[in-house]
Structures are given as C-alpha cells and as structure tokens.
Amino acid sequence: MTDTPAPTPAALAADLVDLLDVEEIDTDLYRGRRSRGGVGRVFGGQVIAQALQAAQRSTDDAGKIAHSLHAYFMRAGSEDHPIIYRVVRDFEGKSFATRRVIAMQRGQPILNMAASFQVPEDGYHHQDAMPDVPPPEELQSEAELRAAESAHVEERFRRQLTRPRPIEIRPVFPRKWLNPTPAEPIQHSWFRVVAPIGDDPAIHRAVVAYASDMALLGTCMLPHGVNWTTPGFQSASLDHALWLHEPIRADQWMLYATDSPWAGHARGMNRGKIFSAEGRLVASVAQEGLIRMRQPRG
C-alpha cells in the first residue's frame, strides 16, 4: 500500500477558493460546502469567510466593497454537514450598505454576522507603523516547525499538526506546541496563500477573513503556558470583528501582528493588525475567546 501523495500548492489554493465560493440556492440564500477531509468542529475562519462571501454576493451590482464585519459564534459547526447562509438586506444607501448573515446547520444558527459595505472614495489617511521584524524569507515556515515537533506527539495530534494547509505561515516567534511555557502575549507572523488565486478582490477579502482567525486566539493563551494540546483545556472563539482598510492580495506576503491586552473570567481578548509587505495597514482584527481549564492540570 502506497501513501497518498501530498496535494500541490496550486491544488491547496484552488481548494480553498472553492471552499469559500458559496453556492447560491435561492435569492439571498447560499450553501457553503464542507472542507474536504475535515473532521469534528468547523474552523471558525471558514464560517466567517463563507458568510462574508454570501454578503458580498448581495452587493455585486451596487459597486460597494466590504469594509467591516462583526460576527458572534453561537454553536460549534460540524464538518459532517454543509452550512446554509441567509442574507438579510438591512440597508442600501448611496454610499453605504449593511447586510446581516445567519449561518445555520440542521435548522440551528451557528453564527450571526453583520457586514458593512462602502462605495470607494478618497479621504484623510494615517496609520500605525508596521513592526520591525525579519522578512519571511529569513524565517522557517510553521509547517517545518510543526513537522519537527510531530515525532513527539500522539497520533491524533500528529495528523492535525502535519496536514497540508492552503495558508503558509512563517512566525517571527515560533510557538511551542508541546509543553508551552508562559510568554509575552504578542505574536508576529507572515502569511499568504501557498499559490496564486487569481484577481477577484472579493475572494482575496474572503481569504483574509479566513486567515484572520488563525493564530489570533492563541495570543491570549501565551502568558498562561497553555494551548489546545494541554490536557483539560478548552478554547473557542466567541466573537470576531474585522475591518478591511485597503485593497488586499491574499497570495502575497502579509504580516499579522497580534497582542492580548486582557484575559479573565474564562475569556481572553485579542487584537490584530495585518500589514502588506510594503508596510500598508490593510486590515484590523479583534476577537474575544473562551479559554477555560475544565480540570486541574496534572
């Protein structure tokens, strides 16, 4: 019996685009397919990105572009079923439009999202400076770092650590997947899609929405020396906000700079800034998540 060959970067990128390209099944009603090979709980970034794509479909003819979204997770999605997205057109003005999206599985809502759209226009400009970090070419990929640690973990974790991913991440401060120790709640990571994905701006925004849920919740865990491999530890995204400031190319390097200003009451607050390689602040992110030790650590 031979091993199944690993998918090519082009195949991984194409599958991500296909995953986020929701199917219209009726007016303002869309279906998001399951992730191929997905097991257990649906990745929150997938639900956010598919919901954004559904909302973007309802503004195709209006010339308006998504600039912000605010989402609440209510239930964990299951990889056993597709997700249905219903779009509600709350407002359609000359400059702005707002949409609500309800994501549902088997008749129950799993996410509510509000998104705002604007006709592009010029205006005053300022931004934060990009952190001074090494370029991605000087850093190891997270895939390489995961592979090095995978020999020392249980098989169920090894499959999760080493599976091919459509988003390449190169962390400035590599995380400890095994036996994490307390660290400052700051992470800087370069990321991009592993292969070109064409020129549709909507899909680039959706991919950034997808990637914005990666590495974010882990930031508030850093001071406490825990992660998803810690026995008895439970984590989940509770809400997610994304502001899209500038045009984005998700298949070119971007820096995701995150920090966590607070944690308490089994919740952690996380913030993120996404910069282009040239230093433009292209997006901002905020998320609160559940971080709970369900049983005493041994």
C-alpha positions as a LaTeX table, in Angstrom:
\begin{tabular}{lrrr}
\hline
Residue & $x$ (\AA) & $y$ (\AA) & $z$ (\AA) \\
\hline
Met1 & 0.00 & 0.00 & 0.00 \\
Thr2 & 1.45 & 3.38 & $-1.03$ \\
Asp3 & 0.96 & 6.69 & 0.74 \\
Thr4 & $-1.35$ & 9.23 & $-0.87$ \\
Pro5 & 0.80 & 11.96 & $-2.44$ \\
Ala6 & 0.58 & 15.36 & $-0.78$ \\
Pro7 & $-1.52$ & 17.90 & $-2.71$ \\
Thr8 & 0.41 & 20.52 & $-4.67$ \\
Pro9 & 0.36 & 24.17 & $-3.52$ \\
Ala10 & $-1.79$ & 25.03 & $-6.55$ \\
Ala11 & $-4.29$ & 22.32 & $-5.60$ \\
Leu12 & $-4.43$ & 23.51 & $-1.98$ \\
Ala13 & $-5.03$ & 27.11 & $-3.09$ \\
Ala14 & $-7.70$ & 26.10 & $-5.60$ \\
Asp15 & $-9.48$ & 24.01 & $-2.96$ \\
Leu16 & $-9.53$ & 26.98 & $-0.57$ \\
Val17 & $-11.06$ & 29.22 & $-3.24$ \\
Asp18 & $-13.65$ & 26.53 & $-3.98$ \\
Leu19 & $-14.40$ & 26.11 & $-0.25$ \\
Leu20 & $-15.14$ & 29.83 & 0.11 \\
Asp21 & $-17.10$ & 30.13 & $-3.17$ \\
Val22 & $-20.58$ & 29.66 & $-1.70$ \\
Glu23 & $-23.34$ & 28.24 & $-3.89$ \\
Glu24 & $-26.47$ & 30.35 & $-4.47$ \\
Ile25 & $-29.52$ & 28.13 & $-3.91$ \\
Asp26 & $-32.18$ & 30.89 & $-3.86$ \\
Thr27 & $-32.40$ & 34.66 & $-3.56$ \\
Asp28 & $-30.14$ & 35.67 & $-0.62$ \\
Leu29 & $-29.73$ & 32.01 & 0.35 \\
Tyr30 & $-26.38$ & 30.25 & $-0.04$ \\
Arg31 & $-24.75$ & 26.92 & 0.76 \\
Gly32 & $-21.15$ & 26.59 & 1.95 \\
Arg33 & $-19.61$ & 23.20 & 1.30 \\
Arg34 & $-17.76$ & 21.07 & 3.81 \\
Ser35 & $-13.97$ & 21.14 & 4.00 \\
Arg36 & $-12.55$ & 18.08 & 2.24 \\
Gly37 & $-11.10$ & 15.78 & 4.86 \\
Gly38 & $-12.50$ & 17.92 & 7.67 \\
Val39 & $-13.22$ & 16.17 & 10.95 \\
Gly40 & $-15.05$ & 17.41 & 14.04 \\
Arg41 & $-15.59$ & 21.13 & 14.54 \\
Val42 & $-15.63$ & 23.55 & 11.60 \\
Phe43 & $-12.81$ & 26.13 & 11.63 \\
Gly44 & $-14.34$ & 29.47 & 12.65 \\
Gly45 & $-12.47$ & 31.35 & 9.94 \\
Gln46 & $-14.22$ & 29.22 & 7.32 \\
Val47 & $-17.67$ & 30.20 & 8.62 \\
Ile48 & $-16.70$ & 33.90 & 8.75 \\
Ala49 & $-15.26$ & 33.81 & 5.22 \\
Gln50 & $-18.23$ & 31.96 & 3.72 \\
Ala51 & $-20.64$ & 34.35 & 5.46 \\
Leu52 & $-18.70$ & 37.29 & 4.03 \\
Gln53 & $-18.85$ & 35.76 & 0.56 \\
Ala54 & $-22.61$ & 35.36 & 0.88 \\
Ala55 & $-22.93$ & 39.03 & 1.92 \\
Gln56 & $-20.64$ & 40.15 & $-0.92$ \\
Arg57 & $-22.80$ & 38.33 & $-3.46$ \\
Ser58 & $-25.73$ & 40.57 & $-2.47$ \\
Thr59 & $-23.75$ & 43.73 & $-3.34$ \\
Asp60 & $-22.26$ & 42.63 & $-6.68$ \\
Asp61 & $-24.32$ & 45.14 & $-8.64$ \\
Ala62 & $-24.07$ & 48.05 & $-6.19$ \\
Gly63 & $-20.36$ & 48.92 & $-6.56$ \\
Lys64 & $-19.87$ & 48.73 & $-2.81$ \\
Ile65 & $-16.94$ & 46.95 & $-1.14$ \\
Ala66 & $-16.87$ & 45.23 & 2.25 \\
His67 & $-15.02$ & 47.30 & 4.84 \\
Ser68 & $-16.07$ & 45.69 & 8.15 \\
Leu69 & $-17.77$ & 42.70 & 9.69 \\
His70 & $-18.80$ & 41.76 & 13.22 \\
Ala71 & $-19.67$ & 38.14 & 13.99 \\
Tyr72 & $-20.82$ & 36.13 & 17.00 \\
Phe73 & $-20.29$ & 32.40 & 17.26 \\
Met74 & $-23.23$ & 30.66 & 18.93 \\
Arg75 & $-22.64$ & 26.96 & 18.34 \\
Ala76 & $-19.77$ & 24.89 & 17.05 \\
Gly77 & $-20.25$ & 23.98 & 13.39 \\
Ser78 & $-19.86$ & 20.34 & 12.37 \\
Glu79 & $-17.76$ & 19.09 & 9.45 \\
Asp80 & $-20.44$ & 16.44 & 8.89 \\
His81 & $-22.82$ & 18.89 & 7.19 \\
Pro82 & $-22.75$ & 21.87 & 4.80 \\
Ile83 & $-23.64$ & 25.32 & 6.15 \\
Ile84 & $-26.61$ & 27.38 & 4.93 \\
Tyr85 & $-26.26$ & 31.19 & 4.87 \\
Arg86 & $-29.27$ & 33.52 & 4.77 \\
Val87 & $-28.58$ & 37.16 & 3.87 \\
Val88 & $-30.83$ & 39.99 & 5.09 \\
Arg89 & $-30.51$ & 43.32 & 3.22 \\
Asp90 & $-30.96$ & 45.78 & 6.06 \\
Phe91 & $-29.86$ & 48.98 & 4.31 \\
Glu92 & $-28.91$ & 50.16 & 0.82 \\
Gly93 & $-27.76$ & 53.78 & 0.70 \\
Lys94 & $-25.87$ & 55.77 & $-1.91$ \\
Ser95 & $-22.51$ & 55.32 & $-0.17$ \\
Phe96 & $-23.02$ & 52.51 & 2.34 \\
Ala97 & $-24.93$ & 49.25 & 2.64 \\
Thr98 & $-25.36$ & 46.82 & 5.51 \\
Arg99 & $-26.11$ & 43.12 & 5.48 \\
Arg100 & $-26.90$ & 40.55 & 8.15 \\
Val101 & $-25.98$ & 36.93 & 7.62 \\
Ile102 & $-27.26$ & 33.95 & 9.61 \\
Ala103 & $-25.22$ & 30.75 & 9.26 \\
Met104 & $-27.20$ & 27.60 & 10.01 \\
Gln105 & $-26.69$ & 23.85 & 10.27 \\
Arg106 & $-29.56$ & 21.39 & 10.64 \\
Gly107 & $-32.01$ & 24.20 & 11.43 \\
Gln108 & $-29.94$ & 25.87 & 14.16 \\
Pro109 & $-27.94$ & 29.11 & 13.88 \\
Ile110 & $-24.21$ & 28.71 & 14.47 \\
Leu111 & $-23.12$ & 32.29 & 13.63 \\
Asn112 & $-24.66$ & 35.74 & 13.20 \\
Met113 & $-22.73$ & 38.35 & 11.26 \\
Ala114 & $-23.27$ & 41.99 & 10.33 \\
Ala115 & $-21.23$ & 43.44 & 7.47 \\
Ser116 & $-20.90$ & 46.97 & 6.10 \\
Phe117 & $-20.08$ & 47.98 & 2.53 \\
Gln118 & $-18.97$ & 51.32 & 1.04 \\
Val119 & $-18.54$ & 52.80 & $-2.40$ \\
Pro120 & $-14.76$ & 53.52 & $-2.65$ \\
Glu121 & $-13.81$ & 57.17 & $-2.12$ \\
Asp122 & $-10.76$ & 59.23 & $-1.16$ \\
Gly123 & $-10.22$ & 60.78 & 2.28 \\
Tyr124 & $-7.80$ & 61.66 & 5.06 \\
His125 & $-5.22$ & 58.99 & 5.81 \\
His126 & $-2.97$ & 57.90 & 8.67 \\
Gln127 & $-1.90$ & 54.51 & 10.04 \\
Asp128 & 0.23 & 52.71 & 12.61 \\
Ala129 & 3.73 & 51.71 & 11.57 \\
Met130 & 4.46 & 48.07 & 10.80 \\
Pro131 & 6.57 & 46.29 & 13.45 \\
Asp132 & 10.27 & 45.93 & 12.63 \\
Val133 & 10.59 & 42.18 & 12.06 \\
Pro134 & 12.69 & 39.89 & 9.86 \\
Pro135 & 11.32 & 39.29 & 6.33 \\
Pro136 & 9.57 & 35.97 & 5.64 \\
Glu137 & 12.49 & 34.73 & 3.53 \\
Glu138 & 14.62 & 34.59 & 6.71 \\
Leu139 & 12.12 & 32.56 & 8.74 \\
Gln140 & 11.10 & 28.91 & 8.93 \\
Ser141 & 7.56 & 28.02 & 7.96 \\
Glu142 & 5.14 & 26.82 & 10.59 \\
Ala143 & 4.82 & 23.59 & 8.58 \\
Glu144 & 8.53 & 22.93 & 9.08 \\
Leu145 & 8.31 & 23.73 & 12.78 \\
Arg146 & 5.26 & 21.50 & 13.22 \\
Ala147 & 6.95 & 18.63 & 11.39 \\
Ala148 & 9.94 & 18.84 & 13.73 \\
Glu149 & 7.69 & 18.54 & 16.78 \\
Ser150 & 5.28 & 15.96 & 15.35 \\
Ala151 & 7.53 & 12.98 & 16.15 \\
His152 & 6.92 & 13.59 & 19.85 \\
Val153 & 3.12 & 13.84 & 19.93 \\
Glu154 & 0.21 & 11.42 & 19.91 \\
Glu155 & $-1.01$ & 10.26 & 16.52 \\
Arg156 & $-4.27$ & 12.24 & 16.78 \\
Phe157 & $-2.27$ & 15.44 & 17.30 \\
Arg158 & 0.35 & 14.47 & 14.69 \\
Arg159 & $-2.25$ & 14.33 & 11.90 \\
Gln160 & $-3.55$ & 17.76 & 12.88 \\
Leu161 & $-0.06$ & 19.26 & 13.14 \\
Thr162 & 1.27 & 17.95 & 9.82 \\
Arg163 & $-1.71$ & 18.07 & 7.45 \\
Pro164 & $-1.08$ & 20.26 & 4.35 \\
Arg165 & $-2.62$ & 23.71 & 4.63 \\
Pro166 & $-3.56$ & 26.31 & 1.98 \\
Ile167 & $-2.20$ & 29.18 & 4.11 \\
Glu168 & 1.57 & 29.32 & 4.67 \\
Ile169 & 2.59 & 30.90 & 7.98 \\
Arg170 & 6.10 & 31.97 & 8.98 \\
Pro171 & 6.15 & 33.01 & 12.65 \\
Val172 & 8.65 & 35.53 & 13.95 \\
Phe173 & 8.37 & 33.99 & 17.43 \\
Pro174 & 7.72 & 30.24 & 16.91 \\
Arg175 & 5.17 & 28.80 & 19.31 \\
Lys176 & 5.85 & 25.79 & 21.49 \\
Trp177 & 3.27 & 23.18 & 20.56 \\
Leu178 & 4.49 & 20.77 & 23.25 \\
Asn179 & 4.87 & 21.84 & 26.86 \\
Pro180 & 4.26 & 25.57 & 26.25 \\
Thr181 & 5.76 & 27.94 & 28.78 \\
Pro182 & 4.47 & 31.41 & 29.74 \\
Ala183 & 5.43 & 34.15 & 27.28 \\
Glu184 & 4.52 & 37.75 & 26.49 \\
Pro185 & 1.09 & 37.96 & 24.76 \\
Ile186 & 2.46 & 39.13 & 21.41 \\
Gln187 & 2.75 & 37.24 & 18.10 \\
His188 & 4.05 & 38.34 & 14.72 \\
Ser189 & 3.55 & 36.02 & 11.74 \\
Trp190 & 3.88 & 36.37 & 7.98 \\
Phe191 & 1.19 & 34.57 & 5.97 \\
Arg192 & $-0.04$ & 34.09 & 2.41 \\
Val193 & $-1.94$ & 31.58 & 0.29 \\
Val194 & 0.51 & 28.92 & $-0.94$ \\
Ala195 & $-0.20$ & 29.63 & $-4.65$ \\
Pro196 & $-1.81$ & 32.39 & $-6.77$ \\
Ile197 & $-5.62$ & 32.60 & $-6.57$ \\
Gly198 & $-6.49$ & 34.99 & $-9.39$ \\
Asp199 & $-7.57$ & 38.60 & $-9.31$ \\
Asp200 & $-11.12$ & 38.61 & $-7.87$ \\
Pro201 & $-10.93$ & 41.15 & $-4.99$ \\
Ala202 & $-13.89$ & 39.52 & $-3.21$ \\
Ile203 & $-12.10$ & 36.18 & $-2.84$ \\
His204 & $-8.96$ & 37.92 & $-1.55$ \\
Arg205 & $-11.06$ & 39.64 & 1.12 \\
Ala206 & $-12.72$ & 36.33 & 2.00 \\
Val207 & $-9.35$ & 34.56 & 2.31 \\
Val208 & $-8.05$ & 37.29 & 4.64 \\
Ala209 & $-11.23$ & 36.87 & 6.71 \\
Tyr210 & $-10.49$ & 33.12 & 6.80 \\
Ala211 & $-6.85$ & 33.64 & 7.81 \\
Ser212 & $-7.67$ & 36.33 & 10.39 \\
Asp213 & $-8.97$ & 33.59 & 12.72 \\
Met214 & $-5.61$ & 31.79 & 12.60 \\
Ala215 & $-3.10$ & 32.36 & 15.44 \\
Leu216 & $-5.33$ & 35.04 & 17.00 \\
Leu217 & $-6.97$ & 33.25 & 19.94 \\
Gly218 & $-3.65$ & 31.64 & 20.85 \\
Thr219 & $-2.23$ & 35.06 & 21.71 \\
Cys220 & $-4.19$ & 35.35 & 24.97 \\
Met221 & $-3.03$ & 31.86 & 25.98 \\
Leu222 & 0.66 & 32.73 & 25.81 \\
Pro223 & 1.06 & 34.27 & 29.30 \\
His224 & $-0.55$ & 31.18 & 30.85 \\
Gly225 & 1.53 & 28.46 & 29.19 \\
Val226 & $-1.42$ & 26.60 & 27.66 \\
Asn227 & $-2.65$ & 25.70 & 24.18 \\
Trp228 & $-5.06$ & 23.30 & 22.50 \\
Thr229 & $-2.80$ & 20.30 & 23.28 \\
Thr230 & $-2.93$ & 20.99 & 27.06 \\
Pro231 & $-4.99$ & 18.26 & 28.81 \\
Gly232 & $-8.26$ & 19.61 & 30.18 \\
Phe233 & $-8.01$ & 22.93 & 28.34 \\
Gln234 & $-10.98$ & 24.24 & 26.32 \\
Ser235 & $-10.92$ & 27.13 & 23.87 \\
Ala236 & $-13.30$ & 28.58 & 21.31 \\
Ser237 & $-13.89$ & 31.86 & 19.50 \\
Leu238 & $-16.82$ & 33.82 & 20.93 \\
Asp239 & $-16.90$ & 36.78 & 18.54 \\
His240 & $-14.81$ & 38.20 & 15.71 \\
Ala241 & $-14.53$ & 41.65 & 14.17 \\
Leu242 & $-12.60$ & 42.51 & 11.00 \\
Trp243 & $-12.05$ & 45.92 & 9.38 \\
Leu244 & $-10.75$ & 45.92 & 5.80 \\
His245 & $-8.87$ & 49.17 & 5.21 \\
Glu246 & $-7.08$ & 48.75 & 1.89 \\
Pro247 & $-7.07$ & 46.52 & $-1.23$ \\
Ile248 & $-5.59$ & 43.12 & $-0.36$ \\
Arg249 & $-3.67$ & 40.37 & $-2.16$ \\
Ala250 & $-4.01$ & 37.25 & $-0.04$ \\
Asp251 & $-1.49$ & 35.36 & $-2.20$ \\
Gln252 & 1.28 & 37.84 & $-1.33$ \\
Trp253 & 3.08 & 38.07 & 2.00 \\
Met254 & 1.30 & 39.95 & 4.80 \\
Leu255 & 2.35 & 40.41 & 8.41 \\
Tyr256 & $-0.18$ & 39.56 & 11.13 \\
Ala257 & 0.79 & 41.34 & 14.36 \\
Thr258 & $-1.35$ & 40.31 & 17.34 \\
Asp259 & $-1.46$ & 41.13 & 21.04 \\
Ser260 & $-3.71$ & 40.39 & 24.01 \\
Pro261 & $-4.36$ & 43.26 & 26.44 \\
Trp262 & $-6.55$ & 41.27 & 28.89 \\
Ala263 & $-7.82$ & 37.87 & 30.00 \\
Gly264 & $-10.18$ & 36.93 & 32.82 \\
His265 & $-13.41$ & 35.12 & 33.72 \\
Ala266 & $-12.53$ & 32.28 & 31.28 \\
Arg267 & $-12.28$ & 34.78 & 28.39 \\
Gly268 & $-9.34$ & 36.32 & 26.56 \\
Met269 & $-9.23$ & 39.47 & 24.41 \\
Asn270 & $-7.09$ & 39.52 & 21.26 \\
Arg271 & $-6.24$ & 42.27 & 18.75 \\
Gly272 & $-4.58$ & 42.04 & 15.37 \\
Lys273 & $-3.14$ & 44.27 & 12.67 \\
Ile274 & $-2.48$ & 42.99 & 9.15 \\
Phe275 & 0.16 & 44.76 & 7.06 \\
Ser276 & 1.19 & 44.31 & 3.44 \\
Ala277 & 4.87 & 43.56 & 2.81 \\
Glu278 & 5.28 & 47.23 & 1.85 \\
Gly279 & 4.05 & 48.33 & 5.28 \\
Arg280 & 0.46 & 49.36 & 4.49 \\
Leu281 & $-2.04$ & 48.62 & 7.26 \\
Val282 & $-4.61$ & 46.68 & 5.23 \\
Ala283 & $-6.84$ & 45.26 & 7.98 \\
Ser284 & $-7.50$ & 45.29 & 11.73 \\
Val285 & $-8.97$ & 42.46 & 13.82 \\
Ala286 & $-10.44$ & 41.98 & 17.30 \\
Gln287 & $-11.67$ & 38.79 & 18.94 \\
Glu288 & $-12.74$ & 37.56 & 22.35 \\
Gly289 & $-12.46$ & 33.85 & 23.01 \\
Leu290 & $-13.22$ & 31.23 & 25.62 \\
Ile291 & $-10.11$ & 29.99 & 27.46 \\
Arg292 & $-11.12$ & 27.56 & 30.20 \\
Met293 & $-9.34$ & 24.87 & 32.19 \\
Arg294 & $-12.04$ & 22.25 & 32.62 \\
Gln295 & $-9.99$ & 20.14 & 35.01 \\
Pro296 & $-6.88$ & 20.75 & 37.12 \\
Arg297 & $-3.61$ & 20.47 & 35.23 \\
Gly298 & $-1.56$ & 17.46 & 36.23 \\
\hline
\end{tabular}
